[in-house]
Short mmCIF file of C-alpha atoms and ligand atoms in Angstrom, two decimals:
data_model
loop_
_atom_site.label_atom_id
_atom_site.label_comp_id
_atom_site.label_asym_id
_atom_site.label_seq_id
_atom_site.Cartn_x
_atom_site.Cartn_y
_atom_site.Cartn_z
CA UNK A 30 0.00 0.00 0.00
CA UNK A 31 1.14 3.16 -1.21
CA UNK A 32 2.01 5.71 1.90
CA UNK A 33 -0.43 8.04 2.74
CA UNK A 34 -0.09 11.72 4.22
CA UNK A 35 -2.83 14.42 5.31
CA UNK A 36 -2.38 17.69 4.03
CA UNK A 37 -4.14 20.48 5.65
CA UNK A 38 -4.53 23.69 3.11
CA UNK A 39 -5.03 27.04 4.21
CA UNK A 40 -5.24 28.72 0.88
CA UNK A 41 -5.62 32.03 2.60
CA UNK A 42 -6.17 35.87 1.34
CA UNK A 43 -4.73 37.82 -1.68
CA UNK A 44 -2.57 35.68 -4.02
CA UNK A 45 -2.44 32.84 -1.46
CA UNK A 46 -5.17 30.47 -3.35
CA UNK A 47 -3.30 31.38 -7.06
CA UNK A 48 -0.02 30.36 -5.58
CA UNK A 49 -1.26 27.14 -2.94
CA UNK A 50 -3.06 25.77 -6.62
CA UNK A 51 0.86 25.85 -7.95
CA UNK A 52 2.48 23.98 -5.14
CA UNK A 53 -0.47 21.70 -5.51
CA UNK A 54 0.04 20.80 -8.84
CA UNK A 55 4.00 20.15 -8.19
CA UNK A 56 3.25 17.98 -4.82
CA UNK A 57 1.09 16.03 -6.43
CA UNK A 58 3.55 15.21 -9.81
CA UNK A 59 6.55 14.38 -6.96
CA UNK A 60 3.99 12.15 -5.36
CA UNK A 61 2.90 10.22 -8.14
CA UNK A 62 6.51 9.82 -8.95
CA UNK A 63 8.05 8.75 -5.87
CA UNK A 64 4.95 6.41 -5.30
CA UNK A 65 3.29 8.02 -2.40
CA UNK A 66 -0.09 9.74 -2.11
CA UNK A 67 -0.98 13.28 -0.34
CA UNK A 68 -5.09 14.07 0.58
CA UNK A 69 -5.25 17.11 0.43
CA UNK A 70 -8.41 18.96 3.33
CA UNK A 71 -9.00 22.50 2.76
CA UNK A 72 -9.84 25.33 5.28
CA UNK A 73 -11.15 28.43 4.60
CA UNK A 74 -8.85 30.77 7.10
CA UNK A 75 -8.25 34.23 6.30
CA UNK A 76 -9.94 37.68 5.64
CA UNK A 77 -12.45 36.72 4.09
CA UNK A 78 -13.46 34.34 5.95
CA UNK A 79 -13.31 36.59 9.25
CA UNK A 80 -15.49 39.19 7.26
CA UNK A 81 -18.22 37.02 6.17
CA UNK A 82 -18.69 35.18 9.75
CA UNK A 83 -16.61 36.55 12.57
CA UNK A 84 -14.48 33.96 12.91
CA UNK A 85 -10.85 33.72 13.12
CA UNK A 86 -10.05 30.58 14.06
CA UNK A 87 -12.32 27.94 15.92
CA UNK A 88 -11.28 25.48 18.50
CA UNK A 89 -12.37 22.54 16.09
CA UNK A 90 -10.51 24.20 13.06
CA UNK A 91 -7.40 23.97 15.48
CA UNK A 92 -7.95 19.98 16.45
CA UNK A 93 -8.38 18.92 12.78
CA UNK A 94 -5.03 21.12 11.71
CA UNK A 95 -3.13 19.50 14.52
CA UNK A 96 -4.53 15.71 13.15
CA UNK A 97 -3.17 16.45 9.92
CA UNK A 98 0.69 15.58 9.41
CA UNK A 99 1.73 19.03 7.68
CA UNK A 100 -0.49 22.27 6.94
CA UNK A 101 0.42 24.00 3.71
CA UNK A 102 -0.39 27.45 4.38
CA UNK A 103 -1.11 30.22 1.05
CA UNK A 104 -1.26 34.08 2.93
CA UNK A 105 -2.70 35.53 5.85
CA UNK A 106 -3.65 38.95 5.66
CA UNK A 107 -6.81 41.01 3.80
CA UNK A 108 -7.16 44.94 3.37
CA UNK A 109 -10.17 45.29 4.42
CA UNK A 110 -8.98 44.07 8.13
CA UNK A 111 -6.81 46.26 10.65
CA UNK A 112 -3.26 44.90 10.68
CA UNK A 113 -2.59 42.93 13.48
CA UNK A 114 -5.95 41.21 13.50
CA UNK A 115 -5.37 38.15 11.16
CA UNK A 116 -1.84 37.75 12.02
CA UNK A 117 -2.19 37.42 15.58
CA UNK A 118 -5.23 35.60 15.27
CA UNK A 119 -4.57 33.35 12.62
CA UNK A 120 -1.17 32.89 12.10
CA UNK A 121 0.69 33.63 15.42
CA UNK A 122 -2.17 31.67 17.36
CA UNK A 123 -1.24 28.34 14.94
CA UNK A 124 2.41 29.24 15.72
CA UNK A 125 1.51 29.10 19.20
CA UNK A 126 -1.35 26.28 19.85
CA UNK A 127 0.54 24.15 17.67
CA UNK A 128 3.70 24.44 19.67
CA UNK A 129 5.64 24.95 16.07
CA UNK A 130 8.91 26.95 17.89
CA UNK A 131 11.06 26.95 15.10
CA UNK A 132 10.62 29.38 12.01
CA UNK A 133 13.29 27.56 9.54
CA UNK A 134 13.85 29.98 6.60
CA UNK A 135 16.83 29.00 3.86
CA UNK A 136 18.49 31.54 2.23
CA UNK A 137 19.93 30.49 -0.97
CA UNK A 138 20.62 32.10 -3.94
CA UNK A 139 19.67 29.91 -7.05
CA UNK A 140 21.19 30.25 -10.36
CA UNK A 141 19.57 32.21 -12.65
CA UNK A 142 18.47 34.70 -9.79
CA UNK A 143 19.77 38.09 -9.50
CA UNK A 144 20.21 39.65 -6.24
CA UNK A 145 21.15 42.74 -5.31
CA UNK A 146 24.54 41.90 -4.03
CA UNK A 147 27.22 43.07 -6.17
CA UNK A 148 29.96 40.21 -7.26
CA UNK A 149 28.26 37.75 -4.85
CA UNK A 150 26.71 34.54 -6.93
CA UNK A 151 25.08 31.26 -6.00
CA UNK A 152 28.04 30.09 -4.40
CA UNK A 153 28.34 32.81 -1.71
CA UNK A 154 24.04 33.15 -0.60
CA UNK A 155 23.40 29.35 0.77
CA UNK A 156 22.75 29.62 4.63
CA UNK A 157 19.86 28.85 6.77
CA UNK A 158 18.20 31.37 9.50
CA UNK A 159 16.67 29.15 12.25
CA UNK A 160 14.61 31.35 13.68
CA UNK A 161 12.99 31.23 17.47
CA UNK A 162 8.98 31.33 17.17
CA UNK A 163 6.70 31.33 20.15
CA UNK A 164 8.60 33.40 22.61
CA UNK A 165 10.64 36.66 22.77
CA UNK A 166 8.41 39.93 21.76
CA UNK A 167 5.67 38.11 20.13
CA UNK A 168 4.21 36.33 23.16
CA UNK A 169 1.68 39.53 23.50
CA UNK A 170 3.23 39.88 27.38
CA UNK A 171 3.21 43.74 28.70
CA UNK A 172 0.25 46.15 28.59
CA UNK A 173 -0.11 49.92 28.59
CA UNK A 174 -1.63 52.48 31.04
CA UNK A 175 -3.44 55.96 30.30
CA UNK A 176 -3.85 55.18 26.62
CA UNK A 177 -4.34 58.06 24.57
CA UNK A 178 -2.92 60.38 27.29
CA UNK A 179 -0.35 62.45 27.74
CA UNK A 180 0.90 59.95 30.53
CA UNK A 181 0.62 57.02 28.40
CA UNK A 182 2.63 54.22 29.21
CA UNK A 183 3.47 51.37 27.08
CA UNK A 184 5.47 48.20 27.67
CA UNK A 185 6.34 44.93 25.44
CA UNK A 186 8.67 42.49 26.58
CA UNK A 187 10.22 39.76 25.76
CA UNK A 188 9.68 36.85 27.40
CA UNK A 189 12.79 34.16 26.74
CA UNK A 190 12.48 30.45 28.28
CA UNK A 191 15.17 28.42 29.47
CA UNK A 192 13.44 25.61 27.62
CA UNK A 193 12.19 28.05 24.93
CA UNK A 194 15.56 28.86 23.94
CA UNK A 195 17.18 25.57 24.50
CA UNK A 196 14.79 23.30 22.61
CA UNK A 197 15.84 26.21 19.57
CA UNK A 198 19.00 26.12 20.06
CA UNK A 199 19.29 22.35 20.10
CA UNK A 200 17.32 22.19 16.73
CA UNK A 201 19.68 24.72 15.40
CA UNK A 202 22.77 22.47 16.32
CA UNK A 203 21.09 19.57 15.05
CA UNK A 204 20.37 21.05 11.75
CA UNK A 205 23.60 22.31 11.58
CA UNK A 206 25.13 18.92 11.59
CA UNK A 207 22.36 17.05 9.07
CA UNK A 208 23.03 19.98 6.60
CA UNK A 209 26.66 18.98 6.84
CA UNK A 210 28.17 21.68 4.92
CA UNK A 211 30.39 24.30 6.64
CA UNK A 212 29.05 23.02 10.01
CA UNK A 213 29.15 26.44 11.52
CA UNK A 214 26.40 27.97 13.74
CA UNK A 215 26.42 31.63 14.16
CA UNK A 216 24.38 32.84 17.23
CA UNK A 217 22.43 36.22 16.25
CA UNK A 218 21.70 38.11 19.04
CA UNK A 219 22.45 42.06 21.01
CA UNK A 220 24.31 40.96 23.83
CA UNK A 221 25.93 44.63 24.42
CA UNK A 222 22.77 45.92 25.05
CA UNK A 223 20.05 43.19 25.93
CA UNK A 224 22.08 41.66 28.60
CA UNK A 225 19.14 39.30 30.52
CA UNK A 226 17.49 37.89 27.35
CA UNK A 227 20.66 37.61 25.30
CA UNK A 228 23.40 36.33 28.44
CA UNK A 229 20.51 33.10 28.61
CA UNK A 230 21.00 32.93 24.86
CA UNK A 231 25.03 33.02 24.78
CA UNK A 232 25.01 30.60 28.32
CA UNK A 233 23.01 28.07 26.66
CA UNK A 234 24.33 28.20 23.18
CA UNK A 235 28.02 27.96 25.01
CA UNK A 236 26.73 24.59 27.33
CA UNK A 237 25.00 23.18 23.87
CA UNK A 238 28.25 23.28 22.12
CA UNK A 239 30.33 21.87 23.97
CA UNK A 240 27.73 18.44 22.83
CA UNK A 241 28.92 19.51 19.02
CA UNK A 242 32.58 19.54 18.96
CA UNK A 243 32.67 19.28 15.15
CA UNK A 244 30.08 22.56 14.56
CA UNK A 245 32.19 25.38 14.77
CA UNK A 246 30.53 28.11 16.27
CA UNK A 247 30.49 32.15 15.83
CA UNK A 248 28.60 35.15 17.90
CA UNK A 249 27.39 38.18 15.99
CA UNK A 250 25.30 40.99 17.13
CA UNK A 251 22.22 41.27 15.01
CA UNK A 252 23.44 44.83 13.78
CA UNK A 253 26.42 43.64 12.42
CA UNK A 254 24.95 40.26 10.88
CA UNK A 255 22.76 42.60 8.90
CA UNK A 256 25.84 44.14 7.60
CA UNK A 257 27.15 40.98 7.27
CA UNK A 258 24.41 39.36 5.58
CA UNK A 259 25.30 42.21 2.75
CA UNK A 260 28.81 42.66 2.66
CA UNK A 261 30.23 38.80 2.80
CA UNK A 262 27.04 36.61 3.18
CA UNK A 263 29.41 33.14 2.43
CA UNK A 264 30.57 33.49 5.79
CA UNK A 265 27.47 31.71 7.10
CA UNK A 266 26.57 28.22 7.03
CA UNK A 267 23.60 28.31 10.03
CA UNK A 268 22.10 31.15 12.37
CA UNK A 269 20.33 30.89 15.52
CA UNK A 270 18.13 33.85 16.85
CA UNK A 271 15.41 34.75 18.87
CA UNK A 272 11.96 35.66 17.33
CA UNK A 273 11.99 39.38 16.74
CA UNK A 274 15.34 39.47 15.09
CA UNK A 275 14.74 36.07 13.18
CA UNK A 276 12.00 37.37 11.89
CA UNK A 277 13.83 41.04 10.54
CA UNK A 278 16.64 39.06 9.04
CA UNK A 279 15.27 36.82 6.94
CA UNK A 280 13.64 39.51 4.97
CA UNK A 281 16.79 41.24 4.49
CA UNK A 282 17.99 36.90 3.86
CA UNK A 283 14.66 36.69 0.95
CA UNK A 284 16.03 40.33 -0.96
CA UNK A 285 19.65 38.99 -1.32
CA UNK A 286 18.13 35.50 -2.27
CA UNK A 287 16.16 37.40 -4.88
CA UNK A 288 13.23 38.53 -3.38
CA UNK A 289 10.05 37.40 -1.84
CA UNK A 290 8.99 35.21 -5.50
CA UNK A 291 11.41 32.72 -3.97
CA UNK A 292 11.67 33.00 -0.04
CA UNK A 293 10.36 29.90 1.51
CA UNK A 294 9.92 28.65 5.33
CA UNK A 295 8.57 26.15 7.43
CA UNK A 296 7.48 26.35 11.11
CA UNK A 297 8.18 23.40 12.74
CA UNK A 298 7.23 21.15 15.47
CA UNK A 299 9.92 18.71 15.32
CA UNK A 300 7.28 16.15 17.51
CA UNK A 301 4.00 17.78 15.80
CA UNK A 302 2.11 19.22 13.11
CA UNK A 303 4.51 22.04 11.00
CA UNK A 304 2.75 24.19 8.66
CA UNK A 305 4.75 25.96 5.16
CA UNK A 306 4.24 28.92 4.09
CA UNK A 307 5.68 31.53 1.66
CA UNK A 308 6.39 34.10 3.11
CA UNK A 309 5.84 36.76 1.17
CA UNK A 310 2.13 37.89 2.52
CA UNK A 311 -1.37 37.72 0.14
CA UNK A 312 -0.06 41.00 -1.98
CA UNK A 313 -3.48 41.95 -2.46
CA UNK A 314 -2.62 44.39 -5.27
CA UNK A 315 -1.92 41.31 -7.32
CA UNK A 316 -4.75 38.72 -6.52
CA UNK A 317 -6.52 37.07 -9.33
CA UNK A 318 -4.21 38.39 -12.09
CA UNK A 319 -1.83 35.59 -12.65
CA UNK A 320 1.17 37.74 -12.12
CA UNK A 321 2.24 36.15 -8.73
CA UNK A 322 5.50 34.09 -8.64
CA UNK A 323 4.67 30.35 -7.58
CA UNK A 324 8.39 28.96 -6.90
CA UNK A 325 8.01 30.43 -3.28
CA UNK A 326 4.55 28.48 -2.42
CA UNK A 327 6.50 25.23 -4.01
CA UNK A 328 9.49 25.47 -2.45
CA UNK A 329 7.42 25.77 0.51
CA UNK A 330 6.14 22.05 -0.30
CA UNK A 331 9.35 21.28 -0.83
CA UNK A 332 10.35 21.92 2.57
CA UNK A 333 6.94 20.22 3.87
CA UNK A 334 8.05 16.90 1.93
CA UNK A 335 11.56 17.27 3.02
CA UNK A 336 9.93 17.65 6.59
CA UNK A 337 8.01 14.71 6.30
CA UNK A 338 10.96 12.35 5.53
CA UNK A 339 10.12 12.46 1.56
CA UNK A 340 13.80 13.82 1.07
CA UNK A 341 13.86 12.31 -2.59
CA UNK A 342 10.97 13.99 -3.56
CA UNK A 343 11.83 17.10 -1.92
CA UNK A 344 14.82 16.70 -3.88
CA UNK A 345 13.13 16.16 -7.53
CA UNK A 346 10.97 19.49 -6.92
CA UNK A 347 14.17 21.92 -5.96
CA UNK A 348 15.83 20.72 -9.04
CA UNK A 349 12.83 21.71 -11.29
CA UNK A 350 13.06 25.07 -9.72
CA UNK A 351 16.17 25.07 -10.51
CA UNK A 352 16.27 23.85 -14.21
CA UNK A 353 12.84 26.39 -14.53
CA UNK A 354 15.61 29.14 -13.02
CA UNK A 355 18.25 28.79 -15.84
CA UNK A 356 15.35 28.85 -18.18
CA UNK A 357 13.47 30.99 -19.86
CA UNK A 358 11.93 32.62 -16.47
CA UNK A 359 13.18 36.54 -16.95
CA UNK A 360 12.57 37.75 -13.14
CA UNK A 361 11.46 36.18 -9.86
CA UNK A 362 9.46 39.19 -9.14
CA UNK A 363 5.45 39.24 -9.59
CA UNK A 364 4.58 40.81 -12.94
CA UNK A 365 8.17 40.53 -14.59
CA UNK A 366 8.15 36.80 -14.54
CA UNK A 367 7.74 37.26 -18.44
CA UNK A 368 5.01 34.04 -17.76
CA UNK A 369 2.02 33.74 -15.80
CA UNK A 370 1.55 31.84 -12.29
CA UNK A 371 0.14 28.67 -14.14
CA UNK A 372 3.12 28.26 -16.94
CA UNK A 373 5.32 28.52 -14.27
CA UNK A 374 3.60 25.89 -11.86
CA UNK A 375 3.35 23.97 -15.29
CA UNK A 376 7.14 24.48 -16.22
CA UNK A 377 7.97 23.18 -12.63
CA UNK A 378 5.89 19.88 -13.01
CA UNK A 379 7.07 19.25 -16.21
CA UNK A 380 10.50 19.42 -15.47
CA UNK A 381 9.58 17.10 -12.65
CA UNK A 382 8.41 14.70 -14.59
CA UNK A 383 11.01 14.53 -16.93
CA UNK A 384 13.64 14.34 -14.61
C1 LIG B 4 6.54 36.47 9.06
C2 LIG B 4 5.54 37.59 9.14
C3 LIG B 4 4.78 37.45 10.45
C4 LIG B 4 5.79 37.56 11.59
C5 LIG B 4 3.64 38.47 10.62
C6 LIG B 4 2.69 38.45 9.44
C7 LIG B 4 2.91 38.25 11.91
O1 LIG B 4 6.17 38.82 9.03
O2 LIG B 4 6.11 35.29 8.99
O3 LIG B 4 7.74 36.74 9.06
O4 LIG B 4 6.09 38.66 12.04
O5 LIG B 4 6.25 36.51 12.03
MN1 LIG B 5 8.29 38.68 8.70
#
């Protein structure tokens, strides 16, 4: 009997359906090809659906996602709502409920892409940001007095776990060794200034290494990695941060990759249900035109079959980005793709298949 794995889809707002249909259509041609089989359930999450009945996201929506064994996850995020509505109650509440503390986000450069760096190539923008993603500033902890006075007060903190950041931490020296490439974890963090949150990150990350003698292991302040990340981005193999700066970084890690057309990431529970996403947002300005670049939304899938142990598969549909990136694609970016969403879903699967 031919494996079987459910697949919850959260389509989502904007361009999140046009792009989910894409990654769809490639899962399902790596599937049939490696000889397993994906059912698919669809939920109908998102703006609209908030608009039309209230709802962000039910207690029973939440118990079927976490049955599933990955959610594939389109775009949160609708301009009709105020900002901060869907996220938090959508997205960061998954993140949460479903335990999913690590935001993994590659950063690599594909051939074919251009990226803003001058004289840097493929060769120089491969590194992965594992990124912290239930705790530090986005647990919602603080308050604010007098609002809308002239003595208003406002506090946010950020709340960092012992086992919060070790579990993270471990993960990030784990994946550091399975990637097996420079084998060198970089700790992101502001230790001259932040000196309770980031002294638990350096103690732990210091007691953790001493488990990985063969990942060397590096310390930069996340002001400097973003200078980094510009000026010699080949100097990093893995980085570790907490949820705030993860989450800055790896949009400055999707420009030099290319831009958001081709940044993909998956947050994990390494003993749950993970959910992939690109992560990009719904771009409302573009829904329903066909002008949307896919490769994100399947290299998303990629990392949800990679995640599920289908590492072959994953395998087939990166290298049909990647032959569909030397091709006759002229720009990652939506509207200069020189094709249309569906021809270059269609491009990926073929090349799928014929590989
Ligand atoms: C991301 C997004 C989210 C985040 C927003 C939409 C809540 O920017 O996935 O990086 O801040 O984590
Ligand atoms: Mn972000």
């Amino acid at each position: 009997m031919a494996k079987r794995y459910s697949i919850a889809v959260v389509p989502g707002d904007g361009t999140g359906p046009e792009v989910i249909a894409e990654g769809v259509k490639v899962l399902d041609a790596a599937a049939a090809k490696a000889g397993f089989a994906l059912d698919y359930d669809y939920f109908p999450l998102g703006g609209e659906h908030y608009l039309d009945t209230g709802e962000l996201l039910g207690a029973d929506t939440v118990s079927k996602l976490s049955a599933a064994d990955a959610i594939y996850l389109g775009a949160i995020g609708h301009p009709g709502v105020k900002p901060g509505i869907l996220e938090k109650g959508i997205l960061l509440e998954l993140r949460f409920q479903l335990d999913q503390y690590i935001n993994l986000r590659p950063v690599r450069l594909y051939e074919g892409v251009s990226t803003p760096l001058k004289d840097k190539g493929p060769a120089d923008i491969d590194f992965v940001v594992v990124r912290e993603n239930t705790e530090g500033l986005y647990t919602g902890a603080g308050g604010c007095l007098k609002r809308g006075t002239a003595d208003e007060v406002a506090v946010q903190e950020s709340i960092n776990t012992r086992k919060g950041v070790e579990r993270c931490i471990r993960f990030a020296f784990e994946y550091c060794r399975r990637r097996n490439r420079r084998k060198k974890l970089t700790l992101c963090g502001k230790t001259n200034v932040l000196t309770f949150a980031f002294d638990l990150w350096q103690r732990v990350f210091d007691e953790v290494a001493t488990e990985y003698p063969d990942i060397a292991t590096d310390y930069a302040n996340v002001d400097a990695i973003c200078m980094w990340m510009v000026k010699n981005p080949e100097w990093f193999d893995v980085i570790v941060t907490d949820n705030m700066f993860g989450d800055i970084i790896t949009d400055l890690g999707a420009m030099i990759q290319g831009g958001m057309g081709i940044a993909a990431g998956g947050n994990i529970n390494p003993a749950g249900v993970s959910m992939f996403e690109p992560i990009g947002g719904s771009a409302p300005k573009y829904t329903g035109q066909g002008k949307i670049n896919p490769l994100a939304a399947i290299l998303a899938g990629q990392l949800m079959l990679e995640t599920l142990g289908e590492r072959q598969a994953a395998g087939w549909i990166e290298a049909a980005v990647q032959e569909v990136l030397r091709g006759d694609i002229k720009d990652v970016a939506a509207g200069r793709m020189g094709l249309s969403t569906s021809q270059v879903g269609d491009r990926v699967r073929a090349a799928l298949s014929r590989g």
